[in-house]
Amino acid sequence: MKRTSMVLAATVVAGLLSAGTASASDWTMSYLPLPPGGSGTARVAGTNGAGGYAGTSDGKLITWDGGTFADHGIPAGYTSVEAVDENASGSVLGNAVFYSEGSRYPNKHAFAFENGGFRFLGKVPGYHSTQALGANDRGDVVGTVFNDIRYGSTAAFWPSGDREHPVKLDVPPLLTPVDIDQDGTILLNEQFGGTWLWKDGVLRRLVLPEGLRESRGIAIRNGKVLASTQLGDRLWTAFDSSEQVPGNMYTMALNGSGLVTGWVSPRTPTVWSSGGPVAALPSPGSAYGTVVGDNGEIAGTLEGGGNDGIPVVWRRGQAASGKSGLPETA
């Protein structure tokens, strides 16, 4: 009965695909295992590009490798953890959350989880909180620093060789970092404006097609940039050259070769690469892709059935490892 329901749900989803969206029949989906005794939900936030993933479950840091999970908990003195990114070496970037006495607004302390331990990133003098937003494979980190999040934040950079001594990024105050590329190029969004690239002290704005005035950067990888606009998402292959993502796809991540994942309404997980059609990933219900590894694997979230936030992985051209049925807690 359960299997019949899942097949029916998948059929319904396929029938709701927007025009121009094909079915990705050569992809398979499997579930990532979850810690016992929790809510049965999790979110995947990063990948090492070689089958390893990082995320959170019940506010705790979780990593997956080889079909098994490791629960790393929450650092002492903090209330929860946000997973942000993971690089090729398996270093997981995140933020530990805490609340000052009497405050309803969170403070954060950025960390890299490496060699089995939480390594907190240094603070900028004069700022109480640090928030990591992205890392590259050589270990550079970009993020923000702030004292009271209600009054905004300031862009900051942690170089791989000295993450104990971050520096404020020399950019206008209305620019907020989003991600960092392998060569150190930082992706930033301007409040009520466009998307910018910063490299070695030089700022360049992404050139928008005629008729577009605003864009919001989503991700950067090997010189390619994903950003949303009021007329849909676009992929830039250079700061002055972009193409529309077809099929009304909402994009969330891309890898070094330009493979993109996300979803189309109503929450159908999708995959796309430049010049091709948007294709629907197999799913028993509402879902969306959140990360893409350089090995071509996609991880994301399955929704519905009272369990919003079931972590899953899609693989192409081979049977997915792990169980193909409903997820089980170990």
PDB file of N, CA and C in Angstrom, residues 119 136 138-141 157-163:
ATOM      1  N   ARG A 119      36.074  24.189  15.311  1.00  0.00           N
ATOM      2  CA  ARG A 119      37.122  25.202  15.363  1.00  0.00           C
ATOM      3  C   ARG A 119      36.492  26.555  15.061  1.00  0.00           C
ATOM      4  N   ASN A 136      35.501  28.173   0.134  1.00  0.00           N
ATOM      5  CA  ASN A 136      35.999  27.511  -1.069  1.00  0.00           C
ATOM      6  C   ASN A 136      36.918  26.357  -0.687  1.00  0.00           C
ATOM      7  N   ARG A 138      40.090  25.905  -0.922  1.00  0.00           N
ATOM      8  CA  ARG A 138      41.361  26.187  -0.262  1.00  0.00           C
ATOM      9  C   ARG A 138      41.180  26.669   1.180  1.00  0.00           C
ATOM     10  N   GLY A 139      39.904  26.861   1.601  1.00  0.00           N
ATOM     11  CA  GLY A 139      39.623  27.186   2.993  1.00  0.00           C
ATOM     12  C   GLY A 139      39.318  28.627   3.286  1.00  0.00           C
ATOM     13  N   ASP A 140      39.261  29.497   2.270  1.00  0.00           N
ATOM     14  CA  ASP A 140      38.831  30.875   2.494  1.00  0.00           C
ATOM     15  C   ASP A 140      37.356  30.882   2.894  1.00  0.00           C
ATOM     16  N   VAL A 141      37.007  31.805   3.775  1.00  0.00           N
ATOM     17  CA  VAL A 141      35.631  31.923   4.248  1.00  0.00           C
ATOM     18  C   VAL A 141      35.163  33.362   4.096  1.00  0.00           C
ATOM     19  N   PHE A 157      35.968  38.730   5.783  1.00  0.00           N
ATOM     20  CA  PHE A 157      36.695  37.692   5.048  1.00  0.00           C
ATOM     21  C   PHE A 157      37.705  37.030   5.981  1.00  0.00           C
ATOM     22  N   TRP A 158      37.712  35.686   5.976  1.00  0.00           N
ATOM     23  CA  TRP A 158      38.662  34.895   6.749  1.00  0.00           C
ATOM     24  C   TRP A 158      39.585  34.164   5.771  1.00  0.00           C
ATOM     25  N   PRO A 159      40.832  34.585   5.598  1.00  0.00           N
ATOM     26  CA  PRO A 159      41.733  33.898   4.656  1.00  0.00           C
ATOM     27  C   PRO A 159      42.118  32.519   5.182  1.00  0.00           C
ATOM     28  N   SER A 160      42.335  31.591   4.267  1.00  0.00           N
ATOM     29  CA  SER A 160      42.614  30.210   4.659  1.00  0.00           C
ATOM     30  C   SER A 160      43.841  30.079   5.549  1.00  0.00           C
ATOM     31  N   GLY A 161      44.834  30.940   5.354  1.00  0.00           N
ATOM     32  CA  GLY A 161      46.054  30.819   6.132  1.00  0.00           C
ATOM     33  C   GLY A 161      45.987  31.409   7.518  1.00  0.00           C
ATOM     34  N   ASP A 162      44.930  32.204   7.812  1.00  0.00           N
ATOM     35  CA  ASP A 162      44.846  32.863   9.107  1.00  0.00           C
ATOM     36  C   ASP A 162      43.395  33.190   9.429  1.00  0.00           C
ATOM     37  N   ARG A 163      42.630  32.155   9.745  1.00  0.00           N
ATOM     38  CA  ARG A 163      41.221  32.377  10.041  1.00  0.00           C
ATOM     39  C   ARG A 163      40.992  32.888  11.462  1.00  0.00           C
TER      40      ARG A 163
END
